[in-house]
Amino acid sequence: MLAPRSLARAVKVSTRPTAQSGAKHKNKYHSNQAGFAKATSSEAANHMFRQADTVRVLNVVNENSRAGKLKQNLRVVTTIRNDPLGTRFRTPEIYLSLLQHLAAENARKWVPLALNLFVEMLQIPNCPPNHLEKARAALFKCFEVCSNYTQLLSLKIVFQNVISRQDASLDVALRYLGIHMHVLLNSGQVQLAVTHFSRCLEQIQENTRKASLLRKLPLQKFLAVLCLTQDCDTVTTVLSEIILNDCIDVLDVSDWSEILGLALWKNDYNLTKLIYEHVIMDGIEPLVLEDAVLEIGLTQNNPLLTSLSEKTLTQILHTLATNGDVRLCIHLIEWHYVHKSLQGEQTLTKDLCLQVIRAYCFYNPNPSTLADRDDDDASVKAAMDVIDSLVSKNRHVYDYTDVVDAFLHKLNTYHAFDSKVANSVAREASAPFMPISYGHDVEETVPEEVLITKRSNQNIRASPQGSVLKNTRILQDFIIEHLHHMAAKNFSSKTRQIVINCLLAHLTTYQNATGVIIALKQMSLSEENFMEKWLDPPLYEIITRPFSASPAAMMTGLTFHEHMKRNNISISQKTMKNLIISSLHGVHYNALLEYYVYEYLHANPEPVSSYLLNRIAIFKLLNEEGKLLLTYLESFSKDKHANIDRDWESYGFNKVAPTTIPLDEEYAHYHAIDERDRAALDRILAQGN
């Protein structure tokens, strides 16, 4: 146990008397009860103590405590130290009053003094148990602001050797565990605090005792620190224990609001769902409009629910939707928005409808699992059904751009059996693990069977298989199945256009021009006059995107451009930019760039965009003719629009579609792919004419 320090050594206050102070206090101590607090002369102090009793000294200490005069009480302590009659004023009441005053100060610098006073109090014979209990509470209160781990170790020694033996109750032990966490948090040891929290729960198995523990721990401070560190997983774990043990009331509305703000900012689904289900909608389960009408008044008893703004509810809906929680999305819309129709407000806005679509698109029924041969992923069809149900009502105008991001995620996580993936996984599983060996000579050939096999990269968030639509057979089957589904369900033409555009947008994002050509071919085979029906202006622009990124699509892009030009199809600026960039491939500067630029300028009298100029400027094979073209484009303005043909002739630029592109051995492989895709696209486009 700590060696106790006396009151005299615990407080470092000068008691050296002066003639003036001694005379001053001799004149006042009879008329002022607070003279004990002001006396510094040993003669005056001795005279006062001869006239006083313990009750009077205690009253002085209590009055100073109520007035917040800690320095005055410290002077009283110094006077008690110099009491010529020994320890007559060192009573439990005096110690208790001083400890309570230190606790009220709520300052870290008084923690050592409080611990020393408590140790001295323990040595008083026959100290009343209720006084010790109050003194212990005051000591623990002082340690709530302690940030010195060494001082915590001193408290641990006192607790193990004295406090726990005097009072072995669970309440005292839990209070000590709470103080331990206070000190860890105050000293910035967050990870140790998390470990301490886990160990405390592991040691207590009974739920009733866990609830008592949670109410003794500084959970508000703990969660506030975790929010600052943005540790959503740990916050979710702590809140789960709080909810499980029915201790929600330990946090107030401001605490829940701060945690909810973190969850929404980090788009953390688990934390948002936990708060929504167990706190925001606690005790409220409306499923239909009538329930919502009847239970509107119940929200008044839920302070967190009533404090949420429309913006916060929208953010909650967004988090639930982007994590694929269809049930809670619909629940939130039913409860918080359906009853608005009673007030003359619009029930389902376009944004709310889009959130429902996003929820279905982000819903993943088979996360982190490989598909079996008999698996049938109907989640894409479910998303298509929802889109059609909302689009066909004609309450709002929808475009593919409204849902493309979410639908791309749905397509990218499509769950289908891929034999190539299955074979690859089987090979990885059967490959023996061989540690690196340095026993072979540098020039010795290492047998193939002992080479270390590269394991699969599990850092694929969306699907362990990747995008199975990159498999041509799966892509073809997918197109046939889902086009048939749209026909069987008699989807509206607007819905079909949205789905087709999203599918091709997915292919242009995750595949190349060849994948797009394969999809267009299969669509043309599956539906008569497909190209004539479904190629709208946005889809033309979508199809040209992979041309701009592929080194093997220059002639394919030219074929597509000539088809649009021949059929008087409006060509957007984005489409022309994609085609211009597609000509900036290969090993030679070619006339295709000049032709596309000519068509682009004719359709667009405005100055050329800086993005397009930069892309042309960084083409490493730009020759003198190309540099001349770039200079012309940089100075192009509306005034020159009427003279484009004259300028083209004077500069000698090409303004007709070239029939071939420069070739050499380095580009021969790409040219073969380009020619194959061009021929396939030509046949597909011919079917629509």
XYZ file of C-alpha atoms in Angstrom, residues 226-493:
268
model
C -14.339 6.695 -31.187
C -16.284 9.135 -33.353
C -13.231 11.376 -33.528
C -11.150 8.407 -34.698
C -13.947 7.468 -37.169
C -13.853 3.856 -35.982
C -17.318 2.819 -37.158
C -16.765 -0.894 -36.536
C -15.909 -0.410 -32.868
C -18.745 2.087 -32.436
C -21.124 -0.515 -33.861
C -19.793 -3.143 -31.450
C -20.197 -0.855 -28.434
C -23.698 0.233 -29.446
C -24.705 -3.388 -30.019
C -23.809 -4.166 -26.404
C -25.668 -1.081 -25.202
C -28.798 -2.041 -27.126
C -28.559 -5.734 -26.233
C -28.384 -4.925 -22.526
C -31.152 -2.303 -22.651
C -28.935 0.652 -21.785
C -29.946 3.011 -24.591
C -30.785 5.702 -22.046
C -27.100 6.140 -21.106
C -26.785 8.207 -24.303
C -28.795 11.337 -24.972
C -30.106 12.723 -28.255
C -26.936 14.705 -28.963
C -24.828 11.546 -28.579
C -27.008 9.566 -30.971
C -27.036 12.456 -33.445
C -23.239 12.647 -33.452
C -22.904 8.902 -34.013
C -25.539 8.944 -36.752
C -23.698 11.808 -38.437
C -20.513 9.732 -38.496
C -22.356 6.713 -39.916
C -23.899 8.757 -42.715
C -20.668 10.600 -43.509
C -18.784 7.305 -43.806
C -21.774 5.626 -45.504
C -21.441 2.840 -42.937
C -24.376 0.515 -43.440
C -24.114 -1.582 -40.269
C -23.962 1.431 -37.969
C -26.756 3.269 -39.788
C -28.981 0.201 -39.759
C -28.360 -0.379 -36.049
C -29.352 3.166 -35.111
C -32.337 3.227 -37.459
C -33.836 -0.062 -36.306
C -33.159 0.130 -32.575
C -33.195 3.843 -31.798
C -34.891 5.921 -34.487
C -37.747 3.474 -35.082
C -37.734 1.904 -31.637
C -41.248 0.626 -30.968
C -42.634 1.913 -34.284
C -43.445 -0.645 -36.966
C -45.889 0.801 -39.534
C -46.258 -1.260 -42.675
C -49.193 0.328 -44.464
C -50.655 3.782 -44.828
C -53.311 3.206 -42.163
C -50.638 2.280 -39.621
C -48.667 5.402 -40.439
C -51.758 7.552 -39.941
C -52.553 6.001 -36.580
C -48.997 6.136 -35.259
C -48.017 9.672 -36.214
C -48.473 10.731 -32.618
C -46.033 8.092 -31.395
C -43.102 10.010 -32.839
C -43.546 12.587 -30.110
C -42.241 10.023 -27.609
C -39.081 9.439 -29.643
C -36.837 12.506 -29.241
C -34.261 11.327 -31.778
C -36.883 10.687 -34.441
C -38.481 14.083 -33.944
C -35.071 15.788 -34.104
C -34.183 14.416 -37.552
C -34.392 16.829 -40.453
C -35.607 16.001 -43.945
C -32.011 16.106 -45.167
C -30.884 13.592 -42.547
C -33.714 11.210 -43.423
C -32.705 11.454 -47.071
C -29.113 10.621 -46.157
C -30.284 7.605 -44.151
C -32.306 6.456 -47.138
C -29.279 6.912 -49.396
C -27.047 4.797 -47.134
C -29.641 2.031 -46.898
C -30.213 2.092 -50.661
C -26.560 2.044 -51.689
C -26.048 -0.974 -49.455
C -28.961 -2.866 -50.945
C -31.318 -2.933 -47.957
C -34.632 -3.038 -49.799
C -36.727 -3.792 -46.722
C -35.575 -0.823 -44.665
C -35.717 1.517 -47.667
C -39.367 0.699 -48.224
C -40.014 0.869 -44.480
C -38.451 4.326 -44.265
C -40.403 5.604 -47.252
C -43.675 4.188 -45.945
C -43.311 5.639 -42.484
C -41.665 9.000 -43.099
C -43.062 9.964 -46.486
C -46.371 8.231 -47.201
C -48.295 10.196 -44.578
C -47.307 13.426 -46.356
C -50.116 12.799 -48.824
C -52.535 13.547 -45.987
C -51.071 17.039 -45.825
C -51.447 17.629 -49.546
C -47.781 16.956 -50.317
C -46.456 14.722 -53.053
C -46.143 11.161 -51.806
C -43.376 9.617 -53.890
C -40.976 12.042 -55.492
C -38.625 10.987 -58.251
C -35.707 10.939 -55.819
C -37.526 8.508 -53.525
C -38.361 6.248 -56.447
C -34.730 6.272 -57.544
C -33.635 5.308 -54.042
C -35.884 2.241 -54.228
C -34.344 1.316 -57.586
C -30.851 1.771 -56.144
C -31.705 -0.484 -53.220
C -32.694 -3.293 -55.590
C -29.594 -2.709 -57.712
C -27.179 -2.747 -54.785
C -28.840 -5.759 -53.184
C -26.438 -8.683 -53.430
C -27.976 -12.018 -52.401
C -24.708 -13.930 -52.836
C -21.862 -11.828 -51.450
C -18.377 -13.309 -51.387
C -19.420 -16.700 -52.752
C -18.622 -18.491 -55.986
C -21.558 -19.549 -58.135
C -22.526 -23.196 -58.581
C -23.695 -24.723 -61.837
C -27.362 -24.642 -60.825
C -27.365 -21.091 -59.413
C -29.957 -18.734 -60.859
C -29.466 -15.060 -60.050
C -32.867 -13.409 -60.405
C -31.818 -10.151 -58.729
C -31.249 -8.375 -62.070
C -34.766 -9.285 -63.157
C -36.119 -8.001 -59.842
C -34.385 -4.661 -60.397
C -35.774 -4.516 -63.939
C -39.282 -5.227 -62.632
C -39.026 -2.352 -60.155
C -37.775 0.019 -62.846
C -40.679 -0.888 -65.110
C -43.248 -0.580 -62.320
C -42.106 2.987 -61.631
C -41.450 4.064 -65.218
C -44.751 2.739 -66.568
C -46.756 4.871 -64.122
C -45.584 7.989 -65.991
C -45.506 10.081 -62.827
C -41.929 11.125 -63.511
C -39.640 11.210 -66.522
C -36.764 8.743 -66.225
C -33.592 8.444 -68.240
C -30.934 5.763 -68.199
C -28.518 8.229 -66.574
C -30.760 8.254 -63.482
C -30.028 4.608 -62.697
C -26.905 3.722 -64.674
C -24.445 3.849 -61.757
C -26.545 1.544 -59.599
C -27.452 -0.761 -62.491
C -23.790 -1.110 -63.442
C -23.104 -2.375 -59.933
C -25.907 -4.905 -60.284
C -24.506 -6.162 -63.593
C -20.973 -6.239 -62.232
C -22.084 -8.518 -59.377
C -24.230 -10.794 -61.534
C -23.955 -14.273 -60.033
C -23.508 -17.008 -62.621
C -21.365 -20.101 -62.895
C -18.151 -19.490 -64.807
C -16.232 -22.651 -65.647
C -13.017 -20.691 -66.133
C -13.254 -19.215 -62.645
C -14.115 -22.617 -61.175
C -11.126 -24.260 -62.874
C -8.826 -21.473 -61.714
C -10.004 -21.835 -58.116
C -9.549 -25.599 -58.301
C -5.982 -25.203 -59.538
C -5.182 -22.735 -56.771
C -6.628 -25.026 -54.124
C -4.647 -28.021 -55.355
C -1.337 -26.205 -55.799
C 1.092 -27.212 -53.011
C 2.552 -24.417 -50.973
C 6.328 -24.396 -51.191
C 8.427 -22.039 -49.079
C 11.235 -20.106 -50.676
C 14.361 -22.223 -50.745
C 17.898 -20.965 -51.145
C 19.335 -24.456 -51.592
C 19.397 -24.308 -55.393
C 22.320 -22.996 -57.284
C 21.753 -19.670 -59.005
C 22.062 -21.209 -62.440
C 20.123 -24.354 -61.552
C 16.677 -24.675 -63.075
C 14.022 -24.975 -60.383
C 11.482 -27.718 -61.129
C 8.112 -26.309 -62.128
C 6.228 -28.271 -59.468
C 8.041 -26.500 -56.624
C 7.577 -22.969 -57.910
C 5.449 -20.765 -55.682
C 1.993 -20.370 -57.170
C 0.435 -16.927 -57.118
C -2.733 -16.962 -55.086
C -5.906 -15.184 -56.123
C -6.350 -11.557 -55.217
C -9.214 -11.356 -52.740
C -9.292 -7.572 -52.913
C -12.421 -7.599 -55.079
C -15.138 -5.760 -53.224
C -18.029 -6.462 -55.551
C -17.686 -10.141 -56.388
C -15.114 -12.889 -55.805
C -15.565 -13.874 -59.455
C -15.135 -10.399 -60.884
C -17.517 -9.507 -63.719
C -18.685 -12.819 -65.196
C -20.215 -10.978 -68.156
C -16.697 -10.814 -69.579
C -17.237 -14.467 -70.432
C -18.728 -14.396 -73.947
C -20.985 -17.393 -73.393
C -22.377 -15.992 -70.148
C -22.912 -12.590 -71.786
C -24.839 -14.137 -74.663
C -27.006 -16.233 -72.330
C -27.625 -13.197 -70.141
C -28.814 -11.100 -73.089
C -31.134 -13.829 -74.386
C -32.643 -14.498 -70.960
C -33.251 -10.887 -69.988
C -34.534 -9.723 -73.371
C -37.007 -12.600 -73.179
C -37.958 -11.529 -69.640
C -38.729 -7.982 -70.808
C -40.846 -9.316 -73.668
C -42.697 -11.808 -71.462
C -43.482 -9.136 -68.856
C -44.478 -6.695 -71.605
C -42.149 -3.977 -70.354
C -42.740 -0.465 -71.600
C -40.514 0.761 -74.413
